[in-house]
Amino acid sequence: KLLGKVSRWITLVAAIDQGTSSTRFLVFNAKTAEMVCQHQVEIHQSFPKEGWVEEDPREIIQSVYECIERTCEKLVQLNVSVSSIKAVGVTNQRETTLVWDKETGEPLYRAIVWLDLRTQSTVESLINKAPGKDKNHLKSKTGLPISTYFSAVKLRWLLDNVAEVRQAVLSGRAVFGTVDSWIIWCLTGGSSGGVHCTDVTNASRTMLFNIHTMDWDSELCRYFDVPMEILPTIRSSSEIYGYLKSSSLAGVPISGCLGDQSAALVGQRCFKEGQAKNTYGTGCFMLKNTGTTPVLSDHGLLTTVAYKLGKEEPACYALEGSVAIAGAVVRWLRDNMGIIQSSAEIETLAATAGTSYGCYFVPAFSGLYAPYWEPSARGIICGLTQFTNKSHLAFAALEAVCFQTREILDAMNQDSRVPLTQLQVDGGMTSNRLLMQLQADILCTTVVRPTMSETTALGAAMAAGAAEGVNVWSLSSSHLPKVTCEAYEPQINLDESEFRFARWKKAVQRSMNWETTEAQCCSNGTP
């Protein structure tokens, strides 16, 4: 009823949130930052070989259109005019790599998802040609180690292994993009004049982008042997890129674009140097704002572009700790093991145990990311006894998310030398109160969760609404609405926290070099 009364003057901004496991379209009130309505569609992942993770680009863009239409229908049911939506922002799973034919609009291969491991041999060959075989050889330009994680090695694999991609490159028809580029290109017309662009935050995750010059780097492109003409144009995170050509929102500008973790940083209002947030999604990602100067890590963290909120605005940078498997471990317990029927059940199941009873779970399904960057690691569960049951395993899985976050926070504190006094959190997993309390206990730090946890989508909406030519959302601190939060304080003593963390670290060491060990086995499979 309230929305019905204000529908004549309410100003809305929408966001496409295309994540690893789902696509969502969310609509926000530009004055209050409140979410008005949303729609969500789960995305199918395929695992054609061990370590491979793929998604269908057609399914991704179809899910975007479906979410837009269903959300618009919900707005109408609320007696709110769809014309109240003044801009759309895009936020996306980062590093996931696509190549498509710009003439036909057809993908030339499935999307290779960020945590895919097929490029391990590609990474090894790239490191072998680096001086001193140093995986950090390109870090001074990119802020990143040479790893399976980043887009350039996935693109290199496609060029080496997919004939359709090679042929399209030779004939000048192929274009490369991360998921944001694919969505914006499709929504703005596709093969009929679609805009081929990306923003600085997504570009900074490719290993082809120079974080100092803020542009594609010809030397990096030569190192990976990637033709520069297939790359998208780089834009700021807040400007009008183009206009939707179809759907119920035809004519509405797309004016914000941020990789999902940068979007969450903006949505959490971490605009000051030293502020940090942790997002719990498929993976787990902690970003700390380091201001307008990039800070290179000595402790296994990444240096990335946090945001550039306008063409003429300065870029801000962040230190980032990336964990490959967070919410994905819950999905694994559900889909692969059948221990739970829905993801929400894990909190109740883990609470029945109240402890892991000495069971430790290292979910290194895709190797270990920060601070180790060890692709040879694999998942391990240790400390099992005859007493161990599925509730202990569920508890250990939640603890694993918290222990991985602790490792990132420790590294971040060492790099910045300014310990965080509280951690701001967001993402789907933060609705799990047991997880949040465990996180506070393991960090021995206050954990603060906003009541409205959709901060990733909110960040994209803020960038879109604040863009020049849209100007319906002010990012000045005096105009930002207040956020209600829930705080979790540590409830165990420091000694117990340190003991459990030390046991976790011991388990991590046992997960290391698993692939190397297997490679040394005899051909008949026996050691």
Short mmCIF file of C-alpha atoms in Angstrom, two decimals:
data_model
loop_
_atom_site.label_atom_id
_atom_site.label_comp_id
_atom_site.label_asym_id
_atom_site.label_seq_id
_atom_site.Cartn_x
_atom_site.Cartn_y
_atom_site.Cartn_z
CA LYS A 1 0.00 0.00 0.00
CA LEU A 2 2.80 2.39 0.88
CA LEU A 3 4.49 1.78 -2.47
CA GLY A 4 1.14 2.35 -4.19
CA LYS A 5 0.89 5.79 -2.59
CA VAL A 6 4.38 6.87 -3.64
CA SER A 7 4.51 5.22 -7.05
CA ARG A 8 3.98 8.53 -8.85
CA TRP A 9 7.25 9.97 -7.57
CA ILE A 10 9.39 7.09 -6.38
CA THR A 11 12.77 6.84 -8.14
CA LEU A 12 14.18 3.37 -8.60
CA VAL A 13 17.53 1.98 -9.72
CA ALA A 14 17.98 -1.67 -10.65
CA ALA A 15 20.91 -4.05 -10.63
CA ILE A 16 21.71 -7.25 -12.49
CA ASP A 17 23.66 -9.49 -10.11
CA GLN A 18 25.04 -12.36 -12.17
CA GLY A 19 26.82 -14.70 -9.78
CA THR A 20 28.40 -18.12 -10.09
CA SER A 21 25.36 -20.03 -8.90
CA SER A 22 22.48 -17.69 -9.78
CA THR A 23 21.32 -14.57 -11.59
CA ARG A 24 19.22 -11.94 -9.84
CA PHE A 25 17.59 -8.67 -10.77
CA LEU A 26 16.97 -6.34 -7.84
CA VAL A 27 15.25 -2.96 -7.65
CA PHE A 28 16.20 -0.33 -5.06
CA ASN A 29 14.68 2.91 -3.87
CA ALA A 30 17.26 5.55 -4.86
CA LYS A 31 16.40 7.71 -1.84
CA THR A 32 16.43 5.12 0.95
CA ALA A 33 18.54 2.28 -0.56
CA GLU A 34 15.77 -0.14 0.42
CA MET A 35 15.20 -3.14 -1.81
CA VAL A 36 11.72 -3.00 -3.38
CA CYS A 37 11.61 -6.41 -5.08
CA GLN A 38 13.76 -8.99 -6.86
CA HIS A 39 13.73 -12.22 -8.81
CA GLN A 40 16.34 -14.98 -8.82
CA VAL A 41 17.14 -17.86 -11.20
CA GLU A 42 19.66 -20.60 -10.39
CA ILE A 43 22.43 -21.18 -12.94
CA HIS A 44 23.49 -24.69 -13.92
CA GLN A 45 27.18 -25.52 -13.66
CA SER A 46 28.70 -28.42 -15.57
CA PHE A 47 31.82 -30.36 -14.64
CA PRO A 48 32.81 -32.20 -17.85
CA LYS A 49 36.17 -33.31 -16.47
CA GLU A 50 37.83 -33.29 -13.06
CA GLY A 51 38.68 -29.70 -12.17
CA TRP A 52 36.67 -28.25 -15.08
CA VAL A 53 33.79 -25.86 -14.34
CA GLU A 54 31.69 -24.45 -17.18
CA GLU A 55 28.47 -22.51 -17.70
CA ASP A 56 26.37 -21.86 -20.78
CA PRO A 57 26.59 -18.20 -21.91
CA ARG A 58 23.14 -18.50 -23.51
CA GLU A 59 21.68 -19.67 -20.20
CA ILE A 60 23.36 -16.76 -18.44
CA ILE A 61 21.87 -14.09 -20.70
CA GLN A 62 18.48 -15.84 -20.83
CA SER A 63 18.42 -15.85 -17.02
CA VAL A 64 19.10 -12.09 -17.05
CA TYR A 65 16.11 -11.45 -19.32
CA GLU A 66 13.91 -13.77 -17.24
CA CYS A 67 14.86 -12.01 -14.00
CA ILE A 68 14.19 -8.58 -15.54
CA GLU A 69 10.73 -9.59 -16.76
CA ARG A 70 9.68 -11.37 -13.56
CA THR A 71 10.85 -8.43 -11.42
CA CYS A 72 8.98 -5.95 -13.59
CA GLU A 73 5.85 -8.06 -13.17
CA LYS A 74 6.29 -7.92 -9.40
CA LEU A 75 6.66 -4.13 -9.56
CA VAL A 76 3.37 -3.85 -11.43
CA GLN A 77 1.73 -6.05 -8.77
CA LEU A 78 3.00 -3.55 -6.20
CA ASN A 79 1.35 -0.77 -8.21
CA VAL A 80 4.74 0.73 -9.07
CA SER A 81 5.39 1.89 -12.62
CA VAL A 82 8.26 0.18 -14.41
CA SER A 83 9.14 3.62 -15.81
CA SER A 84 10.30 4.52 -12.29
CA ILE A 85 13.49 2.55 -13.01
CA LYS A 86 15.93 5.21 -14.15
CA ALA A 87 19.11 3.15 -14.58
CA VAL A 88 20.50 -0.38 -14.42
CA GLY A 89 23.83 -1.48 -12.97
CA VAL A 90 25.66 -4.73 -13.65
CA THR A 91 27.68 -6.76 -11.17
CA ASN A 92 29.11 -10.14 -12.01
CA GLN A 93 31.19 -13.16 -11.17
CA ARG A 94 34.70 -12.08 -12.06
CA GLU A 95 37.42 -13.86 -14.14
CA THR A 96 34.87 -16.16 -15.82
CA THR A 97 35.91 -16.07 -19.47
CA LEU A 98 33.85 -15.98 -22.67
CA VAL A 99 34.64 -15.66 -26.38
CA TRP A 100 31.85 -15.06 -28.88
CA ASP A 101 31.27 -14.27 -32.54
CA LYS A 102 30.42 -10.58 -32.86
CA GLU A 103 28.70 -11.15 -36.22
CA THR A 104 26.36 -13.98 -35.23
CA GLY A 105 26.18 -13.25 -31.49
CA GLU A 106 26.87 -16.91 -30.75
CA PRO A 107 29.28 -18.05 -28.03
CA LEU A 108 32.27 -19.93 -29.47
CA TYR A 109 32.66 -22.09 -26.36
CA ARG A 110 31.06 -22.47 -22.95
CA ALA A 111 32.03 -19.93 -20.27
CA ILE A 112 35.07 -21.12 -18.32
CA VAL A 113 34.25 -20.31 -14.68
CA TRP A 114 36.73 -18.51 -12.43
CA LEU A 115 37.52 -21.54 -10.22
CA ASP A 116 38.17 -23.87 -13.19
CA LEU A 117 41.50 -25.74 -12.99
CA ARG A 118 42.04 -26.91 -16.59
CA THR A 119 44.72 -24.25 -17.13
CA GLN A 120 47.16 -25.71 -14.60
CA SER A 121 49.56 -26.87 -17.34
CA THR A 122 49.17 -23.49 -19.09
CA VAL A 123 50.10 -21.76 -15.83
CA GLU A 124 53.14 -24.02 -15.36
CA SER A 125 54.42 -23.23 -18.87
CA LEU A 126 53.90 -19.49 -18.31
CA ILE A 127 55.74 -19.61 -14.98
CA ASN A 128 58.56 -21.65 -16.54
CA LYS A 129 59.24 -18.89 -19.06
CA ALA A 130 59.27 -16.21 -16.35
CA PRO A 131 62.67 -15.07 -15.02
CA GLY A 132 63.57 -17.29 -12.07
CA LYS A 133 60.33 -19.20 -12.70
CA ASP A 134 58.66 -16.66 -10.43
CA LYS A 135 54.85 -16.83 -10.32
CA ASN A 136 54.89 -13.18 -9.16
CA HIS A 137 56.81 -12.05 -12.24
CA LEU A 138 53.91 -9.91 -13.49
CA LYS A 139 52.73 -8.73 -10.10
CA SER A 140 54.30 -5.26 -10.34
CA LYS A 141 52.04 -4.48 -13.32
CA THR A 142 48.97 -6.59 -12.57
CA GLY A 143 48.92 -6.95 -8.77
CA LEU A 144 48.33 -10.68 -9.36
CA PRO A 145 50.30 -13.94 -9.33
CA ILE A 146 50.22 -16.15 -12.42
CA SER A 147 47.38 -18.49 -11.49
CA THR A 148 44.55 -20.57 -12.96
CA TYR A 149 42.21 -18.01 -11.35
CA PHE A 150 42.60 -15.17 -13.83
CA SER A 151 41.07 -14.63 -17.26
CA ALA A 152 44.21 -14.40 -19.42
CA VAL A 153 45.21 -18.02 -18.82
CA LYS A 154 41.64 -19.19 -19.58
CA LEU A 155 41.70 -17.16 -22.80
CA ARG A 156 45.10 -18.65 -23.67
CA TRP A 157 43.62 -22.14 -23.18
CA LEU A 158 40.72 -21.31 -25.51
CA LEU A 159 43.09 -20.02 -28.18
CA ASP A 160 45.24 -23.14 -27.88
CA ASN A 161 42.49 -25.76 -27.68
CA VAL A 162 39.32 -24.60 -29.45
CA ALA A 163 39.50 -24.49 -33.25
CA GLU A 164 36.34 -22.34 -33.53
CA VAL A 165 37.96 -19.67 -31.33
CA ARG A 166 41.20 -19.66 -33.35
CA GLN A 167 39.35 -19.44 -36.66
CA ALA A 168 37.12 -16.62 -35.42
CA VAL A 169 40.17 -14.67 -34.22
CA LEU A 170 41.89 -15.10 -37.60
CA SER A 171 38.79 -13.91 -39.46
CA GLY A 172 38.32 -10.92 -37.14
CA ARG A 173 34.98 -12.14 -35.75
CA ALA A 174 36.01 -13.13 -32.19
CA VAL A 175 35.61 -10.92 -29.15
CA PHE A 176 36.60 -11.70 -25.57
CA GLY A 177 34.89 -10.62 -22.41
CA THR A 178 34.18 -11.42 -18.82
CA VAL A 179 30.52 -11.90 -17.82
CA ASP A 180 29.87 -8.15 -17.50
CA SER A 181 30.99 -7.59 -21.10
CA TRP A 182 28.77 -10.40 -22.39
CA ILE A 183 25.71 -9.06 -20.54
CA ILE A 184 26.21 -5.43 -21.59
CA TRP A 185 26.92 -6.42 -25.22
CA CYS A 186 23.78 -8.56 -25.41
CA LEU A 187 21.49 -6.06 -23.66
CA THR A 188 22.63 -3.13 -25.80
CA GLY A 189 21.95 -4.87 -29.11
CA GLY A 190 24.36 -7.80 -29.45
CA SER A 191 25.34 -8.37 -33.09
CA SER A 192 23.21 -5.33 -34.02
CA GLY A 193 25.44 -2.66 -32.49
CA GLY A 194 26.01 -4.03 -28.97
CA VAL A 195 28.53 -2.13 -26.83
CA HIS A 196 31.70 -4.17 -26.22
CA CYS A 197 33.13 -2.78 -22.98
CA THR A 198 34.21 -3.64 -19.47
CA ASP A 199 34.98 -1.59 -16.38
CA VAL A 200 38.30 -1.13 -14.62
CA THR A 201 37.46 -3.54 -11.77
CA ASN A 202 36.77 -6.46 -14.09
CA ALA A 203 39.68 -5.56 -16.38
CA SER A 204 42.02 -5.67 -13.38
CA ARG A 205 41.24 -9.40 -12.95
CA THR A 206 42.40 -10.46 -16.42
CA MET A 207 46.22 -10.17 -16.02
CA LEU A 208 46.20 -8.14 -19.26
CA PHE A 209 45.50 -4.83 -17.49
CA ASN A 210 48.14 -2.49 -16.07
CA ILE A 211 46.86 -1.25 -12.68
CA HIS A 212 49.09 1.86 -12.93
CA THR A 213 48.25 3.05 -16.47
CA MET A 214 44.63 1.81 -16.08
CA ASP A 215 44.65 0.33 -19.57
CA TRP A 216 45.38 -2.86 -21.48
CA ASP A 217 49.12 -3.46 -21.57
CA SER A 218 50.78 -4.48 -24.85
CA GLU A 219 53.66 -6.27 -23.06
CA LEU A 220 51.23 -8.33 -20.97
CA CYS A 221 49.25 -9.20 -24.10
CA ARG A 222 52.47 -10.33 -25.79
CA TYR A 223 53.40 -12.42 -22.74
CA PHE A 224 50.10 -14.31 -22.98
CA ASP A 225 50.07 -14.06 -26.81
CA VAL A 226 46.60 -12.50 -26.77
CA PRO A 227 45.55 -10.26 -29.70
CA MET A 228 44.58 -6.85 -28.34
CA GLU A 229 41.86 -6.30 -30.95
CA ILE A 230 39.56 -8.88 -29.28
CA LEU A 231 39.59 -7.03 -25.94
CA PRO A 232 36.70 -4.81 -24.79
CA THR A 233 36.98 -1.05 -24.33
CA ILE A 234 37.78 -0.13 -20.71
CA ARG A 235 35.41 2.30 -18.99
CA SER A 236 34.93 3.64 -15.47
CA SER A 237 32.57 1.88 -13.04
CA SER A 238 29.94 4.65 -13.20
CA GLU A 239 28.96 6.11 -16.57
CA ILE A 240 26.39 5.44 -19.28
CA TYR A 241 27.67 2.58 -21.45
CA GLY A 242 24.54 2.17 -23.57
CA TYR A 243 20.80 1.56 -23.41
CA LEU A 244 18.73 -1.61 -23.16
CA LYS A 245 17.42 -2.45 -26.63
CA SER A 246 14.66 -4.89 -25.65
CA SER A 247 12.73 -6.23 -22.64
CA SER A 248 10.34 -4.23 -20.46
CA LEU A 249 13.19 -1.80 -19.77
CA ALA A 250 14.00 -0.87 -23.38
CA GLY A 251 15.57 2.59 -23.45
CA VAL A 252 16.82 2.52 -19.84
CA PRO A 253 20.55 3.27 -19.53
CA ILE A 254 23.07 0.74 -18.27
CA SER A 255 25.28 3.06 -16.24
CA GLY A 256 27.08 1.07 -13.56
CA CYS A 257 29.47 -1.87 -13.78
CA LEU A 258 31.53 -3.45 -11.00
CA GLY A 259 32.94 -6.92 -10.42
CA ASP A 260 30.96 -8.49 -7.61
CA GLN A 261 33.53 -7.98 -4.86
CA SER A 262 34.10 -4.35 -5.77
CA ALA A 263 30.33 -3.86 -5.88
CA ALA A 264 30.05 -5.27 -2.35
CA LEU A 265 32.79 -2.86 -1.18
CA VAL A 266 30.77 0.05 -2.59
CA GLY A 267 27.50 -1.36 -1.21
CA GLN A 268 29.10 -1.61 2.24
CA ARG A 269 30.15 2.07 1.85
CA CYS A 270 33.82 1.25 2.37
CA PHE A 271 34.92 4.51 0.75
CA LYS A 272 37.60 5.34 3.32
CA GLU A 273 41.13 3.98 3.28
CA GLY A 274 41.42 1.10 5.75
CA GLN A 275 37.77 0.00 5.63
CA ALA A 276 37.19 -3.66 4.73
CA LYS A 277 34.40 -6.12 3.97
CA ASN A 278 34.10 -9.87 3.53
CA THR A 279 31.56 -11.41 1.15
CA TYR A 280 30.39 -14.99 1.61
CA GLY A 281 29.16 -16.40 -1.69
CA THR A 282 30.30 -19.38 -3.77
CA GLY A 283 33.77 -18.28 -2.72
CA CYS A 284 34.78 -15.89 0.04
CA PHE A 285 36.40 -12.54 -0.70
CA MET A 286 37.80 -9.93 1.65
CA LEU A 287 38.66 -6.48 0.28
CA LYS A 288 40.36 -3.63 2.12
CA ASN A 289 40.31 -0.13 0.65
CA THR A 290 43.88 1.19 0.26
CA GLY A 291 42.96 4.53 -1.31
CA THR A 292 44.29 5.94 -4.58
CA THR A 293 47.65 4.18 -4.34
CA PRO A 294 48.00 0.45 -5.12
CA VAL A 295 49.63 -1.52 -2.29
CA LEU A 296 51.49 -4.69 -3.25
CA SER A 297 51.18 -7.55 -0.77
CA ASP A 298 54.05 -9.49 0.78
CA HIS A 299 51.70 -12.09 2.26
CA GLY A 300 49.84 -13.69 -0.63
CA LEU A 301 47.10 -11.11 -1.19
CA LEU A 302 46.07 -9.55 -4.49
CA THR A 303 46.19 -5.90 -5.47
CA THR A 304 43.09 -4.98 -7.41
CA VAL A 305 41.08 -1.97 -8.56
CA ALA A 306 38.34 -1.30 -6.01
CA TYR A 307 36.31 1.16 -8.11
CA LYS A 308 36.45 4.27 -10.30
CA LEU A 309 33.13 6.03 -9.80
CA GLY A 310 33.08 8.29 -12.85
CA LYS A 311 35.15 9.14 -15.94
CA GLU A 312 36.97 11.99 -14.21
CA GLU A 313 37.13 10.40 -10.76
CA PRO A 314 40.35 8.79 -9.46
CA ALA A 315 40.61 5.03 -9.26
CA CYS A 316 40.74 3.52 -5.78
CA TYR A 317 42.53 0.27 -5.04
CA ALA A 318 42.11 -2.61 -2.63
CA LEU A 319 44.03 -5.49 -1.13
CA GLU A 320 42.08 -8.69 -1.65
CA GLY A 321 42.13 -12.15 -0.15
CA SER A 322 40.34 -14.71 -2.31
CA VAL A 323 39.00 -18.06 -1.08
CA ALA A 324 37.71 -20.40 -3.81
CA ILE A 325 35.27 -22.48 -1.77
CA ALA A 326 32.84 -21.04 0.79
CA GLY A 327 29.15 -21.44 -0.05
CA ALA A 328 30.25 -24.03 -2.62
CA VAL A 329 31.10 -26.43 0.23
CA VAL A 330 27.46 -26.29 1.39
CA ARG A 331 26.31 -26.95 -2.16
CA TRP A 332 28.73 -29.93 -2.29
CA LEU A 333 27.26 -31.38 0.91
CA ARG A 334 23.81 -30.99 -0.66
CA ASP A 335 24.37 -32.07 -4.27
CA ASN A 336 27.31 -34.50 -4.08
CA MET A 337 26.91 -36.07 -0.65
CA GLY A 338 23.16 -35.74 0.02
CA ILE A 339 23.84 -34.83 3.66
CA ILE A 340 21.35 -31.96 3.46
CA GLN A 341 18.35 -31.42 1.19
CA SER A 342 18.64 -27.63 1.03
CA SER A 343 21.48 -25.22 1.77
CA ALA A 344 19.50 -23.63 4.62
CA GLU A 345 19.49 -26.95 6.52
CA ILE A 346 23.21 -26.82 7.29
CA GLU A 347 22.76 -24.36 10.16
CA THR A 348 20.27 -26.62 11.98
CA LEU A 349 22.34 -29.75 11.31
CA ALA A 350 25.60 -28.15 12.50
CA ALA A 351 23.86 -26.70 15.58
CA THR A 352 22.79 -30.19 16.73
CA ALA A 353 26.49 -31.02 17.18
CA GLY A 354 27.65 -27.62 18.43
CA THR A 355 31.22 -28.69 17.67
CA SER A 356 33.19 -30.48 14.97
CA TYR A 357 34.44 -32.92 17.65
CA GLY A 358 38.02 -32.61 16.33
CA CYS A 359 37.00 -32.97 12.68
CA TYR A 360 38.67 -30.51 10.26
CA PHE A 361 37.58 -29.96 6.66
CA VAL A 362 39.84 -28.23 4.09
CA PRO A 363 37.64 -27.75 1.00
CA ALA A 364 40.50 -27.27 -1.48
CA PHE A 365 38.38 -28.52 -4.38
CA SER A 366 40.06 -26.05 -6.74
CA GLY A 367 43.41 -25.88 -5.00
CA LEU A 368 44.08 -23.18 -2.44
CA TYR A 369 43.88 -19.48 -3.28
CA ALA A 370 45.12 -16.76 -0.91
CA PRO A 371 47.42 -16.74 0.92
CA TYR A 372 48.92 -19.99 -0.49
CA TRP A 373 48.21 -19.94 -4.26
CA GLU A 374 48.74 -23.69 -4.35
CA PRO A 375 46.87 -25.37 -7.23
CA SER A 376 48.13 -28.85 -6.26
CA ALA A 377 46.13 -28.89 -2.99
CA ARG A 378 42.92 -30.93 -2.82
CA GLY A 379 40.07 -31.25 -0.35
CA ILE A 380 40.71 -33.19 2.83
CA ILE A 381 38.70 -34.17 5.91
CA CYS A 382 40.78 -35.30 8.87
CA GLY A 383 40.39 -36.01 12.58
CA LEU A 384 37.61 -38.54 11.91
CA THR A 385 36.65 -41.09 14.56
CA GLN A 386 33.86 -43.66 14.87
CA PHE A 387 31.92 -41.01 16.80
CA THR A 388 31.98 -38.55 13.86
CA ASN A 389 28.62 -38.08 12.15
CA LYS A 390 27.10 -35.81 9.52
CA SER A 391 26.35 -33.03 12.01
CA HIS A 392 30.05 -32.83 12.94
CA LEU A 393 30.92 -32.71 9.24
CA ALA A 394 28.41 -29.89 8.71
CA PHE A 395 29.94 -27.96 11.61
CA ALA A 396 33.46 -28.55 10.23
CA ALA A 397 32.34 -27.24 6.83
CA LEU A 398 31.13 -23.98 8.38
CA GLU A 399 34.30 -23.70 10.45
CA ALA A 400 36.33 -24.14 7.26
CA VAL A 401 34.81 -20.95 5.83
CA CYS A 402 35.73 -19.10 9.03
CA PHE A 403 39.28 -20.48 9.22
CA GLN A 404 39.94 -19.47 5.61
CA THR A 405 38.72 -15.97 6.43
CA ARG A 406 41.03 -15.88 9.47
CA GLU A 407 44.02 -16.67 7.23
CA ILE A 408 43.08 -13.80 4.93
CA LEU A 409 42.58 -11.36 7.80
CA ASP A 410 45.94 -12.28 9.33
CA ALA A 411 47.66 -11.64 5.98
CA MET A 412 45.82 -8.34 5.55
CA ASN A 413 46.82 -7.18 9.03
CA GLN A 414 50.47 -8.03 8.28
CA ASP A 415 50.43 -6.11 4.98
CA SER A 416 48.65 -3.03 6.31
CA ARG A 417 50.09 -3.19 9.86
CA VAL A 418 46.80 -1.74 11.07
CA PRO A 419 44.63 -4.51 12.60
CA LEU A 420 40.93 -4.42 11.80
CA THR A 421 38.81 -3.85 14.88
CA GLN A 422 35.66 -5.17 13.21
CA LEU A 423 34.78 -6.99 10.02
CA GLN A 424 31.84 -5.92 7.85
CA VAL A 425 30.23 -8.92 6.16
CA ASP A 426 27.66 -9.60 3.44
CA GLY A 427 26.53 -12.25 1.00
CA GLY A 428 24.09 -15.14 1.05
CA MET A 429 25.83 -17.13 3.78
CA THR A 430 25.55 -14.31 6.31
CA SER A 431 21.93 -15.27 6.98
CA ASN A 432 23.43 -18.27 8.82
CA ARG A 433 23.66 -16.97 12.39
CA LEU A 434 25.75 -19.93 13.55
CA LEU A 435 28.31 -19.16 10.84
CA MET A 436 28.46 -15.51 11.86
CA GLN A 437 29.00 -16.39 15.52
CA LEU A 438 31.68 -18.93 14.56
CA GLN A 439 33.36 -16.24 12.48
CA ALA A 440 33.47 -13.81 15.41
CA ASP A 441 34.84 -16.57 17.67
CA ILE A 442 37.58 -17.67 15.27
CA LEU A 443 38.63 -14.10 14.45
CA CYS A 444 38.27 -12.89 18.05
CA THR A 445 36.83 -9.80 16.36
CA THR A 446 33.39 -8.21 16.12
CA VAL A 447 31.52 -9.21 12.97
CA VAL A 448 28.98 -6.68 11.67
CA ARG A 449 26.23 -7.73 9.26
CA PRO A 450 23.87 -5.21 7.64
CA THR A 451 20.20 -6.14 7.99
CA MET A 452 19.87 -5.76 4.20
CA SER A 453 22.58 -8.16 3.07
CA GLU A 454 22.24 -7.57 -0.70
CA THR A 455 25.18 -5.20 -0.72
CA THR A 456 26.68 -6.50 -3.98
CA ALA A 457 23.60 -5.58 -5.99
CA LEU A 458 23.23 -2.37 -3.98
CA GLY A 459 26.77 -1.31 -4.93
CA ALA A 460 26.02 -1.77 -8.63
CA ALA A 461 22.77 0.20 -8.24
CA MET A 462 24.61 3.01 -6.43
CA ALA A 463 27.19 3.26 -9.23
CA ALA A 464 24.44 3.26 -11.88
CA GLY A 465 22.29 5.83 -10.12
CA ALA A 466 25.21 8.19 -9.47
CA ALA A 467 26.44 8.18 -13.09
CA GLU A 468 26.67 11.44 -15.00
CA GLY A 469 23.49 11.82 -17.02
CA VAL A 470 21.48 9.79 -14.51
CA ASN A 471 22.23 11.59 -11.23
CA VAL A 472 19.49 10.07 -9.06
CA TRP A 473 21.78 8.71 -6.33
CA SER A 474 24.25 10.73 -4.31
CA LEU A 475 27.38 8.97 -3.03
CA SER A 476 28.38 11.79 -0.68
CA SER A 477 28.58 10.62 2.93
CA SER A 478 26.03 13.20 4.06
CA HIS A 479 23.41 11.82 1.66
CA LEU A 480 23.93 8.09 2.18
CA PRO A 481 21.06 6.58 4.18
CA LYS A 482 21.76 4.97 7.54
CA VAL A 483 22.21 1.22 7.61
CA THR A 484 20.85 -0.99 10.37
CA CYS A 485 23.26 -3.72 11.39
CA GLU A 486 23.56 -6.79 13.58
CA ALA A 487 26.80 -7.36 15.52
CA TYR A 488 28.31 -10.66 16.63
CA GLU A 489 30.82 -10.56 19.48
CA PRO A 490 33.39 -13.32 20.22
CA GLN A 491 32.11 -15.79 22.83
CA ILE A 492 35.16 -18.03 23.30
CA ASN A 493 38.53 -17.17 24.79
CA LEU A 494 41.62 -16.45 22.72
CA ASP A 495 43.42 -19.68 23.70
CA GLU A 496 40.63 -21.90 22.40
CA SER A 497 40.41 -19.90 19.18
CA GLU A 498 44.17 -20.19 18.63
CA PHE A 499 44.14 -23.95 19.37
CA ARG A 500 41.41 -24.61 16.79
CA PHE A 501 43.13 -22.41 14.22
CA ALA A 502 46.45 -24.21 14.73
CA ARG A 503 44.73 -27.56 14.13
CA TRP A 504 43.19 -26.14 10.96
CA LYS A 505 46.64 -25.01 9.73
CA LYS A 506 47.91 -28.54 10.35
CA ALA A 507 45.09 -29.93 8.20
CA VAL A 508 45.90 -27.42 5.43
CA GLN A 509 49.48 -28.71 5.26
CA ARG A 510 48.14 -32.22 4.77
CA SER A 511 46.07 -31.06 1.78
CA MET A 512 49.14 -29.70 -0.03
CA ASN A 513 50.88 -31.28 -3.06
CA TRP A 514 48.17 -33.88 -3.51
CA GLU A 515 48.39 -33.85 -7.31
CA THR A 516 52.18 -34.10 -7.19
CA THR A 517 51.96 -37.13 -4.91
CA GLU A 518 49.48 -38.85 -7.24
CA ALA A 519 51.65 -38.18 -10.25
CA GLN A 520 54.45 -40.18 -8.62
CA CYS A 521 52.26 -43.29 -8.30
CA CYS A 522 52.99 -46.33 -10.42
CA SER A 523 51.02 -46.80 -13.63
CA ASN A 524 48.90 -49.54 -12.07
CA GLY A 525 47.62 -47.04 -9.52
CA THR A 526 49.47 -48.41 -6.49
CA PRO A 527 52.04 -46.26 -4.66
#
